[in-house]
Short mmCIF file of N, CA and C in Angstrom, two decimals:
data_model
loop_
_atom_site.label_atom_id
_atom_site.label_comp_id
_atom_site.label_asym_id
_atom_site.label_seq_id
_atom_site.Cartn_x
_atom_site.Cartn_y
_atom_site.Cartn_z
N PRO A 1 55.84 -12.96 -18.13
CA PRO A 1 57.14 -12.49 -18.58
C PRO A 1 58.20 -12.77 -17.52
N SER A 2 59.41 -13.02 -18.00
CA SER A 2 60.51 -13.25 -17.06
C SER A 2 61.42 -12.02 -17.02
N ILE A 3 62.04 -11.84 -15.88
CA ILE A 3 62.94 -10.70 -15.68
C ILE A 3 64.31 -11.24 -15.31
N CYS A 4 65.32 -10.78 -16.00
CA CYS A 4 66.69 -11.17 -15.68
C CYS A 4 67.33 -10.10 -14.82
N LEU A 5 67.88 -10.54 -13.72
CA LEU A 5 68.59 -9.62 -12.84
C LEU A 5 69.99 -10.16 -12.59
N TYR A 6 70.95 -9.27 -12.49
CA TYR A 6 72.31 -9.66 -12.16
C TYR A 6 72.62 -9.19 -10.75
N ALA A 7 73.11 -10.11 -9.97
CA ALA A 7 73.44 -9.77 -8.58
C ALA A 7 74.66 -8.86 -8.58
N GLN A 8 74.58 -7.83 -7.78
CA GLN A 8 75.72 -6.93 -7.62
C GLN A 8 76.03 -6.83 -6.14
N GLY A 9 77.13 -7.45 -5.78
CA GLY A 9 77.54 -7.39 -4.39
C GLY A 9 78.34 -6.13 -4.14
N GLN A 10 78.55 -5.87 -2.88
CA GLN A 10 79.36 -4.71 -2.51
C GLN A 10 80.83 -5.01 -2.80
N GLU A 11 81.50 -4.10 -3.46
CA GLU A 11 82.90 -4.30 -3.83
C GLU A 11 83.77 -4.22 -2.58
N LYS A 12 84.67 -5.21 -2.45
CA LYS A 12 85.57 -5.24 -1.30
C LYS A 12 86.88 -4.58 -1.68
N VAL A 13 87.38 -3.76 -0.79
CA VAL A 13 88.66 -3.08 -0.99
C VAL A 13 89.51 -3.34 0.24
N GLN A 14 90.77 -3.67 0.00
CA GLN A 14 91.70 -3.96 1.09
C GLN A 14 92.96 -3.13 0.90
N PRO A 15 93.46 -2.48 1.95
CA PRO A 15 94.70 -1.71 1.79
C PRO A 15 95.90 -2.64 1.63
N LEU A 16 96.92 -2.19 0.90
CA LEU A 16 98.17 -2.92 0.75
C LEU A 16 99.28 -2.05 1.32
N LYS A 17 100.09 -2.63 2.20
CA LYS A 17 101.21 -1.89 2.78
C LYS A 17 102.13 -1.44 1.64
N SER A 18 102.53 -0.17 1.68
CA SER A 18 103.37 0.41 0.63
C SER A 18 104.49 1.22 1.25
N ASP A 19 105.71 1.03 0.73
CA ASP A 19 106.88 1.74 1.24
C ASP A 19 107.56 2.50 0.12
N PHE A 20 108.11 3.67 0.46
CA PHE A 20 108.93 4.45 -0.47
C PHE A 20 110.39 4.11 -0.22
N VAL A 21 111.13 3.85 -1.31
CA VAL A 21 112.56 3.55 -1.23
C VAL A 21 113.31 4.80 -1.71
N PRO A 22 113.84 5.61 -0.78
CA PRO A 22 114.54 6.83 -1.19
C PRO A 22 115.93 6.52 -1.75
N GLU A 23 116.46 7.46 -2.51
CA GLU A 23 117.79 7.29 -3.09
C GLU A 23 118.53 8.62 -2.99
N ASP A 24 119.80 8.58 -2.58
CA ASP A 24 120.61 9.79 -2.46
C ASP A 24 120.66 10.54 -3.79
N GLY A 25 120.50 11.85 -3.71
CA GLY A 25 120.59 12.69 -4.89
C GLY A 25 119.32 12.82 -5.69
N CYS A 26 118.29 12.08 -5.34
CA CYS A 26 117.03 12.14 -6.08
C CYS A 26 116.30 13.45 -5.76
N PRO A 27 115.89 14.22 -6.78
CA PRO A 27 115.22 15.49 -6.53
C PRO A 27 113.73 15.36 -6.19
N ILE A 28 113.22 14.15 -6.19
CA ILE A 28 111.80 13.90 -5.88
C ILE A 28 111.72 13.01 -4.65
N THR A 29 110.85 13.38 -3.71
CA THR A 29 110.57 12.51 -2.58
C THR A 29 109.07 12.22 -2.55
N VAL A 30 108.72 11.03 -2.16
CA VAL A 30 107.31 10.64 -2.07
C VAL A 30 106.84 10.90 -0.64
N SER A 31 105.80 11.72 -0.51
CA SER A 31 105.29 12.09 0.81
C SER A 31 104.13 11.22 1.26
N ASN A 32 103.42 10.61 0.32
CA ASN A 32 102.28 9.77 0.69
C ASN A 32 102.04 8.72 -0.40
N ILE A 33 101.80 7.48 0.03
CA ILE A 33 101.44 6.39 -0.89
C ILE A 33 100.21 5.70 -0.30
N ARG A 34 99.23 5.48 -1.13
CA ARG A 34 98.07 4.69 -0.71
C ARG A 34 97.80 3.68 -1.82
N THR A 35 97.75 2.41 -1.45
CA THR A 35 97.47 1.35 -2.41
C THR A 35 96.26 0.57 -1.92
N GLU A 36 95.28 0.42 -2.80
CA GLU A 36 94.06 -0.31 -2.46
C GLU A 36 93.91 -1.48 -3.43
N LEU A 37 93.63 -2.65 -2.87
CA LEU A 37 93.39 -3.84 -3.69
C LEU A 37 91.89 -4.05 -3.83
N ASP A 38 91.44 -4.20 -5.06
CA ASP A 38 90.05 -4.58 -5.32
C ASP A 38 89.99 -6.09 -5.23
N MET A 39 89.15 -6.60 -4.32
CA MET A 39 89.09 -8.03 -4.04
C MET A 39 87.84 -8.65 -4.66
N ASP A 40 87.97 -9.91 -5.10
CA ASP A 40 86.80 -10.63 -5.59
C ASP A 40 86.06 -11.24 -4.40
N PRO A 41 84.93 -11.89 -4.62
CA PRO A 41 84.16 -12.45 -3.49
C PRO A 41 84.92 -13.53 -2.70
N PHE A 42 86.03 -14.05 -3.24
CA PHE A 42 86.81 -15.08 -2.55
C PHE A 42 88.06 -14.49 -1.91
N ASP A 43 88.09 -13.15 -1.77
CA ASP A 43 89.21 -12.42 -1.16
C ASP A 43 90.52 -12.58 -1.92
N VAL A 44 90.44 -12.69 -3.24
CA VAL A 44 91.61 -12.74 -4.11
C VAL A 44 91.72 -11.37 -4.79
N PRO A 45 92.92 -10.76 -4.78
CA PRO A 45 93.05 -9.44 -5.41
C PRO A 45 92.88 -9.51 -6.92
N MET A 46 92.08 -8.58 -7.45
CA MET A 46 91.84 -8.50 -8.89
C MET A 46 92.64 -7.36 -9.51
N ALA A 47 92.83 -6.27 -8.76
CA ALA A 47 93.51 -5.09 -9.28
C ALA A 47 94.01 -4.26 -8.11
N ALA A 48 94.99 -3.40 -8.40
CA ALA A 48 95.51 -2.47 -7.40
C ALA A 48 95.33 -1.05 -7.92
N ARG A 49 94.88 -0.16 -7.04
CA ARG A 49 94.82 1.26 -7.33
C ARG A 49 95.88 1.94 -6.47
N ILE A 50 96.75 2.71 -7.12
CA ILE A 50 97.91 3.30 -6.46
C ILE A 50 97.79 4.81 -6.55
N TYR A 51 97.93 5.48 -5.40
CA TYR A 51 97.86 6.94 -5.32
C TYR A 51 99.17 7.43 -4.69
N ILE A 52 99.85 8.36 -5.36
CA ILE A 52 101.13 8.85 -4.87
C ILE A 52 101.11 10.38 -4.84
N ASP A 53 101.56 10.94 -3.72
CA ASP A 53 101.82 12.37 -3.59
C ASP A 53 103.33 12.52 -3.46
N TYR A 54 103.89 13.48 -4.19
CA TYR A 54 105.34 13.65 -4.18
C TYR A 54 105.71 15.12 -4.19
N GLN A 55 106.98 15.41 -3.88
CA GLN A 55 107.46 16.78 -3.82
C GLN A 55 108.81 16.90 -4.52
N ASN A 56 108.99 18.01 -5.23
CA ASN A 56 110.27 18.34 -5.83
C ASN A 56 111.12 19.00 -4.74
N VAL A 57 112.12 18.28 -4.24
CA VAL A 57 113.00 18.80 -3.19
C VAL A 57 114.29 19.35 -3.79
N GLY A 58 114.38 19.38 -5.12
CA GLY A 58 115.56 19.89 -5.81
C GLY A 58 115.44 21.39 -6.06
N GLN A 59 116.40 21.91 -6.80
CA GLN A 59 116.47 23.33 -7.09
C GLN A 59 115.99 23.71 -8.49
N ARG A 60 115.65 22.69 -9.32
CA ARG A 60 115.26 22.95 -10.71
C ARG A 60 113.86 22.43 -10.97
N PRO A 61 113.13 23.05 -11.93
CA PRO A 61 111.80 22.54 -12.28
C PRO A 61 111.89 21.16 -12.93
N VAL A 62 110.95 20.31 -12.58
CA VAL A 62 110.84 18.96 -13.12
C VAL A 62 109.67 18.94 -14.09
N ILE A 63 109.88 18.34 -15.29
CA ILE A 63 108.77 18.27 -16.26
C ILE A 63 108.21 16.86 -16.44
N ALA A 64 108.89 15.85 -15.87
CA ALA A 64 108.38 14.48 -15.93
C ALA A 64 109.07 13.64 -14.87
N THR A 65 108.31 12.73 -14.28
CA THR A 65 108.84 11.82 -13.26
C THR A 65 108.33 10.42 -13.56
N LYS A 66 109.22 9.44 -13.50
CA LYS A 66 108.82 8.04 -13.69
C LYS A 66 109.06 7.30 -12.38
N PHE A 67 108.03 6.56 -11.94
CA PHE A 67 108.08 5.78 -10.71
C PHE A 67 108.08 4.30 -11.06
N ARG A 68 108.74 3.50 -10.23
CA ARG A 68 108.67 2.04 -10.35
C ARG A 68 107.98 1.52 -9.09
N MET A 69 106.91 0.76 -9.31
CA MET A 69 106.18 0.14 -8.22
C MET A 69 106.38 -1.36 -8.31
N ARG A 70 106.95 -1.96 -7.27
CA ARG A 70 107.25 -3.39 -7.28
C ARG A 70 106.40 -4.08 -6.22
N PHE A 71 105.68 -5.09 -6.65
CA PHE A 71 104.84 -5.89 -5.76
C PHE A 71 105.67 -7.08 -5.28
N THR A 72 105.65 -7.34 -3.96
CA THR A 72 106.46 -8.44 -3.41
C THR A 72 105.63 -9.25 -2.41
N ASN A 73 106.20 -10.43 -2.05
CA ASN A 73 105.60 -11.25 -1.00
C ASN A 73 106.34 -11.00 0.31
N ASP A 74 106.05 -11.78 1.35
CA ASP A 74 106.67 -11.58 2.66
C ASP A 74 108.18 -11.72 2.64
N SER A 75 108.72 -12.55 1.74
CA SER A 75 110.17 -12.75 1.70
C SER A 75 110.86 -11.80 0.72
N GLY A 76 110.11 -10.86 0.11
CA GLY A 76 110.69 -9.87 -0.78
C GLY A 76 110.79 -10.31 -2.23
N LYS A 77 110.20 -11.46 -2.57
CA LYS A 77 110.25 -11.95 -3.96
C LYS A 77 109.41 -11.05 -4.85
N ASP A 78 109.96 -10.69 -6.01
CA ASP A 78 109.29 -9.85 -7.00
C ASP A 78 108.09 -10.59 -7.57
N LEU A 79 106.90 -9.99 -7.42
CA LEU A 79 105.67 -10.59 -7.95
C LEU A 79 105.04 -9.73 -9.04
N GLY A 80 105.78 -8.76 -9.53
CA GLY A 80 105.26 -7.91 -10.60
C GLY A 80 105.71 -6.48 -10.42
N THR A 81 105.92 -5.80 -11.55
CA THR A 81 106.39 -4.43 -11.53
C THR A 81 105.52 -3.58 -12.43
N LEU A 82 105.28 -2.37 -11.99
CA LEU A 82 104.53 -1.39 -12.76
C LEU A 82 105.37 -0.12 -12.83
N ASN A 83 105.63 0.37 -14.04
CA ASN A 83 106.28 1.67 -14.22
C ASN A 83 105.20 2.67 -14.57
N GLY A 84 105.15 3.76 -13.83
CA GLY A 84 104.14 4.79 -14.08
C GLY A 84 104.79 6.15 -14.16
N SER A 85 104.34 6.96 -15.11
CA SER A 85 104.91 8.29 -15.32
C SER A 85 103.91 9.38 -14.99
N ASP A 86 104.46 10.54 -14.64
CA ASP A 86 103.66 11.75 -14.48
C ASP A 86 104.36 12.85 -15.25
N GLY A 87 103.68 13.45 -16.21
CA GLY A 87 104.25 14.50 -17.04
C GLY A 87 103.94 15.89 -16.54
N ALA A 88 103.57 16.02 -15.27
CA ALA A 88 103.26 17.34 -14.73
C ALA A 88 104.53 18.13 -14.43
N MET A 89 104.47 19.44 -14.67
CA MET A 89 105.58 20.33 -14.32
C MET A 89 105.47 20.63 -12.82
N VAL A 90 106.58 20.35 -12.11
CA VAL A 90 106.60 20.57 -10.66
C VAL A 90 107.83 21.41 -10.35
N GLY A 91 107.59 22.63 -9.90
CA GLY A 91 108.68 23.54 -9.59
C GLY A 91 109.35 23.19 -8.28
N PRO A 92 110.51 23.78 -7.99
CA PRO A 92 111.20 23.53 -6.72
C PRO A 92 110.28 23.81 -5.53
N GLY A 93 110.20 22.85 -4.62
CA GLY A 93 109.36 22.98 -3.43
C GLY A 93 107.90 22.66 -3.67
N GLN A 94 107.48 22.49 -4.92
CA GLN A 94 106.08 22.21 -5.22
C GLN A 94 105.80 20.71 -5.13
N THR A 95 104.50 20.39 -5.13
CA THR A 95 104.08 19.00 -5.01
C THR A 95 103.30 18.57 -6.24
N GLY A 96 103.26 17.28 -6.45
CA GLY A 96 102.47 16.67 -7.52
C GLY A 96 101.81 15.41 -7.00
N SER A 97 100.87 14.90 -7.76
CA SER A 97 100.22 13.64 -7.39
C SER A 97 99.80 12.92 -8.66
N GLN A 98 99.68 11.60 -8.53
CA GLN A 98 99.29 10.78 -9.67
C GLN A 98 98.63 9.51 -9.15
N LYS A 99 97.87 8.87 -10.03
CA LYS A 99 97.25 7.59 -9.68
C LYS A 99 97.35 6.66 -10.87
N TRP A 100 97.46 5.38 -10.55
CA TRP A 100 97.54 4.34 -11.57
C TRP A 100 96.70 3.15 -11.12
N ARG A 101 96.39 2.29 -12.07
CA ARG A 101 95.67 1.05 -11.78
C ARG A 101 96.41 -0.09 -12.46
N ARG A 102 96.60 -1.16 -11.72
CA ARG A 102 97.23 -2.37 -12.29
C ARG A 102 96.27 -3.54 -12.13
N GLU A 103 96.04 -4.21 -13.23
CA GLU A 103 95.22 -5.42 -13.22
C GLU A 103 96.13 -6.61 -12.92
N LYS A 104 95.54 -7.73 -12.60
CA LYS A 104 96.26 -9.00 -12.41
C LYS A 104 97.33 -8.89 -11.32
N ILE A 105 96.88 -8.89 -10.10
CA ILE A 105 97.77 -8.84 -8.94
C ILE A 105 97.95 -10.26 -8.42
N ASP A 106 99.20 -10.65 -8.20
CA ASP A 106 99.49 -11.97 -7.64
C ASP A 106 98.86 -12.07 -6.25
N PRO A 107 98.11 -13.14 -5.96
CA PRO A 107 97.43 -13.25 -4.66
C PRO A 107 98.40 -13.35 -3.48
N ARG A 108 99.69 -13.63 -3.72
CA ARG A 108 100.66 -13.70 -2.62
C ARG A 108 101.26 -12.33 -2.27
N THR A 109 100.82 -11.28 -2.96
CA THR A 109 101.35 -9.94 -2.73
C THR A 109 101.01 -9.44 -1.34
N THR A 110 102.04 -8.97 -0.61
CA THR A 110 101.83 -8.43 0.73
C THR A 110 102.41 -7.02 0.90
N LEU A 111 103.18 -6.55 -0.10
CA LEU A 111 103.85 -5.25 0.02
C LEU A 111 104.09 -4.67 -1.37
N MET A 112 104.03 -3.34 -1.47
CA MET A 112 104.43 -2.66 -2.69
C MET A 112 105.51 -1.64 -2.33
N LYS A 113 106.62 -1.68 -3.07
CA LYS A 113 107.71 -0.73 -2.87
C LYS A 113 107.74 0.24 -4.04
N VAL A 114 107.91 1.53 -3.73
CA VAL A 114 107.93 2.57 -4.75
C VAL A 114 109.28 3.26 -4.73
N ARG A 115 109.85 3.46 -5.91
CA ARG A 115 111.08 4.25 -6.04
C ARG A 115 110.92 5.19 -7.22
N VAL A 116 111.63 6.31 -7.17
CA VAL A 116 111.69 7.21 -8.32
C VAL A 116 112.73 6.63 -9.26
N LEU A 117 112.35 6.39 -10.49
CA LEU A 117 113.23 5.74 -11.45
C LEU A 117 114.01 6.75 -12.29
N THR A 118 113.32 7.78 -12.76
CA THR A 118 114.00 8.82 -13.54
C THR A 118 113.22 10.12 -13.45
N VAL A 119 113.95 11.23 -13.54
CA VAL A 119 113.37 12.57 -13.45
C VAL A 119 113.91 13.39 -14.60
N LYS A 120 113.00 14.07 -15.31
CA LYS A 120 113.41 14.93 -16.43
C LYS A 120 113.19 16.38 -16.00
N PHE A 121 114.26 17.19 -16.17
CA PHE A 121 114.20 18.60 -15.78
C PHE A 121 113.77 19.46 -16.96
N GLY A 122 113.42 20.71 -16.68
CA GLY A 122 112.98 21.65 -17.70
C GLY A 122 114.00 21.88 -18.79
N GLU A 123 115.29 21.73 -18.49
CA GLU A 123 116.33 21.92 -19.51
C GLU A 123 116.58 20.62 -20.28
N ASN A 124 115.74 19.63 -20.11
CA ASN A 124 115.85 18.30 -20.72
C ASN A 124 117.03 17.50 -20.17
N ASP A 125 117.61 17.93 -19.07
CA ASP A 125 118.60 17.15 -18.36
C ASP A 125 117.85 16.06 -17.58
N VAL A 126 118.52 14.94 -17.28
CA VAL A 126 117.83 13.81 -16.64
C VAL A 126 118.62 13.31 -15.44
N TRP A 127 117.89 13.00 -14.35
CA TRP A 127 118.45 12.27 -13.21
C TRP A 127 117.91 10.84 -13.32
N GLN A 128 118.78 9.84 -13.10
CA GLN A 128 118.34 8.44 -13.16
C GLN A 128 118.75 7.72 -11.89
N SER A 129 117.89 6.84 -11.44
CA SER A 129 118.17 5.98 -10.30
C SER A 129 119.31 5.02 -10.64
N ALA A 130 120.04 4.62 -9.62
CA ALA A 130 121.07 3.59 -9.81
C ALA A 130 120.43 2.28 -10.24
N LYS A 131 119.14 2.10 -9.97
CA LYS A 131 118.41 0.88 -10.34
C LYS A 131 117.75 0.97 -11.71
N PHE A 132 117.98 2.07 -12.43
CA PHE A 132 117.34 2.27 -13.72
C PHE A 132 117.90 1.29 -14.76
N THR A 133 117.01 0.51 -15.35
CA THR A 133 117.36 -0.36 -16.47
C THR A 133 116.23 -0.28 -17.47
N LEU A 134 116.57 -0.30 -18.73
CA LEU A 134 115.55 -0.27 -19.77
C LEU A 134 115.01 -1.66 -20.00
N PRO A 135 113.68 -1.81 -20.07
CA PRO A 135 113.13 -3.12 -20.41
C PRO A 135 113.40 -3.43 -21.87
N PRO A 136 113.41 -4.71 -22.25
CA PRO A 136 113.62 -5.03 -23.66
C PRO A 136 112.48 -4.46 -24.50
N LEU A 137 112.80 -3.99 -25.68
CA LEU A 137 111.78 -3.42 -26.56
C LEU A 137 110.93 -4.54 -27.16
N PRO A 138 109.61 -4.28 -27.28
CA PRO A 138 108.74 -5.28 -27.92
C PRO A 138 108.98 -5.26 -29.43
N PRO A 139 108.51 -6.29 -30.12
CA PRO A 139 108.61 -6.29 -31.59
C PRO A 139 107.91 -5.05 -32.16
N PRO A 140 108.33 -4.56 -33.30
CA PRO A 140 107.69 -3.38 -33.91
C PRO A 140 106.19 -3.57 -34.04
N GLY A 141 105.46 -2.52 -33.70
CA GLY A 141 104.00 -2.56 -33.80
C GLY A 141 103.30 -3.09 -32.56
N GLN A 142 104.06 -3.58 -31.58
CA GLN A 142 103.46 -4.12 -30.36
C GLN A 142 103.51 -3.04 -29.27
N PRO A 143 102.49 -2.96 -28.41
CA PRO A 143 102.50 -1.96 -27.34
C PRO A 143 103.54 -2.33 -26.28
N VAL A 144 104.04 -1.31 -25.58
CA VAL A 144 104.99 -1.53 -24.49
C VAL A 144 104.17 -1.90 -23.26
N GLU A 145 104.49 -3.05 -22.67
CA GLU A 145 103.75 -3.55 -21.51
C GLU A 145 104.32 -2.96 -20.23
N GLY A 146 103.44 -2.73 -19.23
CA GLY A 146 103.89 -2.28 -17.91
C GLY A 146 104.12 -0.78 -17.82
N ASP A 147 103.73 0.00 -18.82
CA ASP A 147 103.91 1.44 -18.78
C ASP A 147 102.56 2.10 -19.12
N PRO A 148 101.61 2.01 -18.18
CA PRO A 148 100.26 2.49 -18.48
C PRO A 148 100.20 4.02 -18.51
N GLN A 149 99.17 4.51 -19.13
CA GLN A 149 98.91 5.94 -19.12
C GLN A 149 98.25 6.29 -17.79
N PRO A 150 98.49 7.49 -17.25
CA PRO A 150 97.81 7.90 -16.01
C PRO A 150 96.30 7.87 -16.20
N GLN A 151 95.60 7.63 -15.09
CA GLN A 151 94.14 7.57 -15.17
C GLN A 151 93.53 8.84 -14.64
#
């Protein structure tokens, strides 16, 4: 009899430098970012795992926060963007955390920049970044790309 076996190598993980881009008036600040790249056997990134800890530094409860994560190369060229949301209620002075995963990372990526894109308060009032722009809507019935659900 023959036996089929599949080789399973040890998964390689490499950290990716990540920076928070603060904005005046934003009620959320990011206190910690950790980004890990899952590498294939040829040291090419296959996916990124992003972990963010943040704090409500404002005076009102927050019921949702949207972050923009931009992957860049050494010269700052945009190599891909991920918008991720957290629907957790975070009171004034309290902290929250979230994690996301992005597939298909450009192999030239050397940095990820994170900014708070929009914040929704308990009264349904909204704070928006000066960099906030809506992506074009997909055709009806098509999923919205780049806005994954939290994992």
